[in-house]
Amino acid sequence: MNPDTSLVGKKIRQIREAMGLSRPKFAELLQVPPTTLKNYELGYREVGGAFLVALAQHPELHRFTLWLLSDQTIESVGQISPEQIAE
């Protein structure tokens, strides 16, 4: 398992959980099979570019893009981490 693959998958799971969505609901939102999402989250499969683009372009999820890809946030432009949802 590639550590980077595992890290991105863990971050995707953090986003999903912060949104309060089950795997099937989150997978439906991004139009991927739930098993694919599970494989991403557990680091069994490398997250594809099309999935990342879908997440970045989704109106409810695009706010996590910068954090997902770089571990940075810029609240002034709406780029947050999952931890910042409750704040």
Short mmCIF file of N, CA and C in Angstrom, two decimals:
data_model
loop_
_atom_site.label_atom_id
_atom_site.label_comp_id
_atom_site.label_asym_id
_atom_site.label_seq_id
_atom_site.Cartn_x
_atom_site.Cartn_y
_atom_site.Cartn_z
N MET A 1 0.84 -1.18 0.00
CA MET A 1 0.00 0.00 0.00
C MET A 1 0.89 1.24 0.00
N ASN A 2 0.67 2.13 -0.94
CA ASN A 2 1.39 3.38 -1.04
C ASN A 2 0.93 4.32 0.08
N PRO A 3 1.83 4.87 0.88
CA PRO A 3 1.42 5.76 1.98
C PRO A 3 0.61 6.96 1.49
N ASP A 4 0.96 7.52 0.34
CA ASP A 4 0.21 8.66 -0.19
C ASP A 4 -1.21 8.25 -0.54
N THR A 5 -1.39 7.08 -1.10
CA THR A 5 -2.71 6.57 -1.44
C THR A 5 -3.54 6.43 -0.17
N SER A 6 -2.92 5.90 0.86
CA SER A 6 -3.61 5.71 2.12
C SER A 6 -4.01 7.05 2.74
N LEU A 7 -3.13 8.05 2.67
CA LEU A 7 -3.41 9.36 3.24
C LEU A 7 -4.59 10.03 2.54
N VAL A 8 -4.60 10.02 1.24
CA VAL A 8 -5.71 10.63 0.49
C VAL A 8 -7.01 9.91 0.82
N GLY A 9 -6.97 8.60 0.90
CA GLY A 9 -8.17 7.84 1.25
C GLY A 9 -8.68 8.19 2.64
N LYS A 10 -7.78 8.35 3.58
CA LYS A 10 -8.18 8.73 4.95
C LYS A 10 -8.81 10.11 4.95
N LYS A 11 -8.27 11.01 4.15
CA LYS A 11 -8.82 12.36 4.09
C LYS A 11 -10.21 12.36 3.44
N ILE A 12 -10.39 11.52 2.44
CA ILE A 12 -11.71 11.39 1.82
C ILE A 12 -12.71 10.90 2.86
N ARG A 13 -12.29 9.94 3.65
CA ARG A 13 -13.17 9.44 4.71
C ARG A 13 -13.50 10.54 5.73
N GLN A 14 -12.52 11.36 6.08
CA GLN A 14 -12.77 12.46 7.00
C GLN A 14 -13.81 13.42 6.44
N ILE A 15 -13.71 13.70 5.16
CA ILE A 15 -14.68 14.59 4.51
C ILE A 15 -16.06 13.97 4.58
N ARG A 16 -16.15 12.70 4.22
CA ARG A 16 -17.45 12.00 4.22
C ARG A 16 -18.07 12.01 5.61
N GLU A 17 -17.27 11.69 6.62
CA GLU A 17 -17.79 11.64 7.98
C GLU A 17 -18.19 13.03 8.48
N ALA A 18 -17.42 14.05 8.12
CA ALA A 18 -17.75 15.41 8.53
C ALA A 18 -19.07 15.86 7.90
N MET A 19 -19.36 15.36 6.72
CA MET A 19 -20.61 15.67 6.03
C MET A 19 -21.77 14.85 6.60
N GLY A 20 -21.45 13.86 7.42
CA GLY A 20 -22.48 13.01 8.02
C GLY A 20 -23.12 12.06 7.03
N LEU A 21 -22.33 11.62 6.05
CA LEU A 21 -22.86 10.74 5.01
C LEU A 21 -22.31 9.32 5.12
N SER A 22 -23.16 8.37 4.81
CA SER A 22 -22.73 6.98 4.74
C SER A 22 -21.89 6.81 3.46
N ARG A 23 -21.16 5.72 3.40
CA ARG A 23 -20.40 5.43 2.18
C ARG A 23 -21.31 5.38 0.95
N PRO A 24 -22.41 4.65 1.02
CA PRO A 24 -23.28 4.60 -0.18
C PRO A 24 -23.79 5.98 -0.61
N LYS A 25 -24.16 6.82 0.34
CA LYS A 25 -24.66 8.16 -0.01
C LYS A 25 -23.56 9.03 -0.60
N PHE A 26 -22.37 8.97 -0.01
CA PHE A 26 -21.24 9.75 -0.51
C PHE A 26 -20.84 9.26 -1.91
N ALA A 27 -20.83 7.95 -2.08
CA ALA A 27 -20.49 7.38 -3.38
C ALA A 27 -21.51 7.82 -4.44
N GLU A 28 -22.77 7.84 -4.06
CA GLU A 28 -23.83 8.28 -4.98
C GLU A 28 -23.63 9.75 -5.36
N LEU A 29 -23.25 10.56 -4.39
CA LEU A 29 -23.01 11.98 -4.62
C LEU A 29 -21.94 12.18 -5.69
N LEU A 30 -20.91 11.32 -5.66
CA LEU A 30 -19.79 11.45 -6.58
C LEU A 30 -19.84 10.46 -7.75
N GLN A 31 -20.94 9.74 -7.83
CA GLN A 31 -21.20 8.82 -8.93
C GLN A 31 -20.11 7.76 -9.11
N VAL A 32 -19.74 7.15 -7.98
CA VAL A 32 -18.82 6.00 -8.01
C VAL A 32 -19.47 4.87 -7.23
N PRO A 33 -19.13 3.63 -7.53
CA PRO A 33 -19.66 2.52 -6.75
C PRO A 33 -19.17 2.59 -5.30
N PRO A 34 -20.02 2.22 -4.34
CA PRO A 34 -19.60 2.23 -2.93
C PRO A 34 -18.34 1.40 -2.67
N THR A 35 -18.17 0.31 -3.40
CA THR A 35 -16.96 -0.51 -3.20
C THR A 35 -15.71 0.24 -3.65
N THR A 36 -15.82 1.05 -4.68
CA THR A 36 -14.69 1.86 -5.12
C THR A 36 -14.33 2.87 -4.04
N LEU A 37 -15.34 3.53 -3.50
CA LEU A 37 -15.10 4.49 -2.42
C LEU A 37 -14.45 3.81 -1.22
N LYS A 38 -14.94 2.63 -0.87
CA LYS A 38 -14.36 1.88 0.25
C LYS A 38 -12.89 1.59 -0.02
N ASN A 39 -12.58 1.15 -1.23
CA ASN A 39 -11.19 0.85 -1.59
C ASN A 39 -10.31 2.10 -1.53
N TYR A 40 -10.85 3.25 -1.91
CA TYR A 40 -10.11 4.51 -1.78
C TYR A 40 -9.85 4.82 -0.31
N GLU A 41 -10.91 4.77 0.48
CA GLU A 41 -10.81 5.13 1.90
C GLU A 41 -9.84 4.23 2.66
N LEU A 42 -9.80 2.97 2.31
CA LEU A 42 -8.93 2.03 3.02
C LEU A 42 -7.53 1.94 2.41
N GLY A 43 -7.30 2.69 1.33
CA GLY A 43 -5.98 2.71 0.71
C GLY A 43 -5.68 1.50 -0.13
N TYR A 44 -6.70 0.71 -0.49
CA TYR A 44 -6.49 -0.47 -1.31
C TYR A 44 -6.37 -0.12 -2.79
N ARG A 45 -6.85 1.06 -3.13
CA ARG A 45 -6.86 1.48 -4.54
C ARG A 45 -6.47 2.95 -4.60
N GLU A 46 -5.65 3.30 -5.57
CA GLU A 46 -5.24 4.68 -5.74
C GLU A 46 -6.43 5.52 -6.22
N VAL A 47 -6.58 6.67 -5.61
CA VAL A 47 -7.67 7.57 -5.96
C VAL A 47 -7.40 8.13 -7.36
N GLY A 48 -8.38 8.00 -8.22
CA GLY A 48 -8.23 8.46 -9.60
C GLY A 48 -8.45 9.95 -9.76
N GLY A 49 -7.87 10.48 -10.80
CA GLY A 49 -8.00 11.90 -11.09
C GLY A 49 -9.44 12.31 -11.33
N ALA A 50 -10.21 11.46 -12.01
CA ALA A 50 -11.61 11.79 -12.28
C ALA A 50 -12.40 11.93 -10.98
N PHE A 51 -12.09 11.11 -10.01
CA PHE A 51 -12.76 11.20 -8.71
C PHE A 51 -12.41 12.52 -8.03
N LEU A 52 -11.14 12.89 -8.06
CA LEU A 52 -10.72 14.14 -7.44
C LEU A 52 -11.36 15.35 -8.12
N VAL A 53 -11.46 15.30 -9.43
CA VAL A 53 -12.12 16.39 -10.16
C VAL A 53 -13.59 16.46 -9.79
N ALA A 54 -14.24 15.31 -9.70
CA ALA A 54 -15.67 15.28 -9.32
C ALA A 54 -15.86 15.87 -7.93
N LEU A 55 -14.99 15.54 -7.00
CA LEU A 55 -15.08 16.08 -5.65
C LEU A 55 -14.84 17.60 -5.67
N ALA A 56 -13.83 18.03 -6.41
CA ALA A 56 -13.49 19.45 -6.48
C ALA A 56 -14.60 20.28 -7.12
N GLN A 57 -15.35 19.69 -8.04
CA GLN A 57 -16.40 20.43 -8.74
C GLN A 57 -17.77 20.30 -8.08
N HIS A 58 -17.89 19.42 -7.10
CA HIS A 58 -19.19 19.23 -6.46
C HIS A 58 -19.53 20.43 -5.60
N PRO A 59 -20.72 21.00 -5.73
CA PRO A 59 -21.06 22.22 -4.99
C PRO A 59 -20.98 22.11 -3.46
N GLU A 60 -21.17 20.94 -2.91
CA GLU A 60 -21.10 20.76 -1.45
C GLU A 60 -19.71 20.35 -0.97
N LEU A 61 -18.87 19.89 -1.87
CA LEU A 61 -17.58 19.32 -1.47
C LEU A 61 -16.36 20.13 -1.91
N HIS A 62 -16.53 21.04 -2.86
CA HIS A 62 -15.37 21.76 -3.39
C HIS A 62 -14.61 22.54 -2.33
N ARG A 63 -15.26 22.85 -1.22
CA ARG A 63 -14.61 23.62 -0.15
C ARG A 63 -13.48 22.86 0.54
N PHE A 64 -13.39 21.56 0.29
CA PHE A 64 -12.33 20.74 0.91
C PHE A 64 -11.15 20.48 -0.03
N THR A 65 -11.21 20.97 -1.24
CA THR A 65 -10.22 20.64 -2.26
C THR A 65 -8.80 21.01 -1.85
N LEU A 66 -8.59 22.24 -1.41
CA LEU A 66 -7.24 22.68 -1.06
C LEU A 66 -6.69 21.84 0.09
N TRP A 67 -7.51 21.59 1.11
CA TRP A 67 -7.07 20.77 2.23
C TRP A 67 -6.74 19.35 1.79
N LEU A 68 -7.59 18.78 0.95
CA LEU A 68 -7.39 17.41 0.48
C LEU A 68 -6.06 17.27 -0.26
N LEU A 69 -5.75 18.23 -1.10
CA LEU A 69 -4.57 18.12 -1.94
C LEU A 69 -3.29 18.68 -1.33
N SER A 70 -3.42 19.61 -0.36
CA SER A 70 -2.21 20.25 0.14
C SER A 70 -2.14 20.41 1.66
N ASP A 71 -3.17 19.99 2.37
CA ASP A 71 -3.22 20.13 3.83
C ASP A 71 -3.32 21.59 4.28
N GLN A 72 -3.72 22.47 3.38
CA GLN A 72 -3.84 23.87 3.71
C GLN A 72 -5.31 24.30 3.65
N THR A 73 -5.61 25.38 4.35
CA THR A 73 -6.95 25.95 4.29
C THR A 73 -6.82 27.46 4.11
N ILE A 74 -7.82 28.04 3.48
CA ILE A 74 -7.91 29.49 3.36
C ILE A 74 -9.38 29.83 3.57
N GLU A 75 -9.73 30.06 4.82
CA GLU A 75 -11.12 30.28 5.17
C GLU A 75 -11.72 31.46 4.43
N SER A 76 -10.92 32.50 4.16
CA SER A 76 -11.45 33.70 3.52
C SER A 76 -11.98 33.43 2.11
N VAL A 77 -11.53 32.35 1.48
CA VAL A 77 -12.04 31.99 0.16
C VAL A 77 -12.86 30.71 0.20
N GLY A 78 -13.19 30.27 1.42
CA GLY A 78 -14.07 29.12 1.58
C GLY A 78 -13.41 27.76 1.51
N GLN A 79 -12.09 27.71 1.57
CA GLN A 79 -11.38 26.43 1.54
C GLN A 79 -11.08 26.02 2.98
N ILE A 80 -11.77 24.97 3.43
CA ILE A 80 -11.69 24.54 4.82
C ILE A 80 -11.31 23.07 4.93
N SER A 81 -11.07 22.64 6.15
CA SER A 81 -10.85 21.23 6.44
C SER A 81 -12.13 20.67 7.07
N PRO A 82 -12.27 19.37 7.13
CA PRO A 82 -13.45 18.79 7.76
C PRO A 82 -13.64 19.25 9.21
N GLU A 83 -12.56 19.45 9.94
CA GLU A 83 -12.65 19.89 11.32
C GLU A 83 -13.31 21.25 11.46
N GLN A 84 -13.27 22.04 10.42
CA GLN A 84 -13.80 23.40 10.48
C GLN A 84 -15.30 23.48 10.20
N ILE A 85 -15.93 22.38 9.88
CA ILE A 85 -17.36 22.40 9.60
C ILE A 85 -18.15 22.83 10.82
N ALA A 86 -17.79 22.32 11.98
CA ALA A 86 -18.55 22.60 13.20
C ALA A 86 -18.27 23.98 13.77
N GLU A 87 -17.20 24.60 13.32
CA GLU A 87 -16.81 25.91 13.89
C GLU A 87 -17.73 27.01 13.43
#
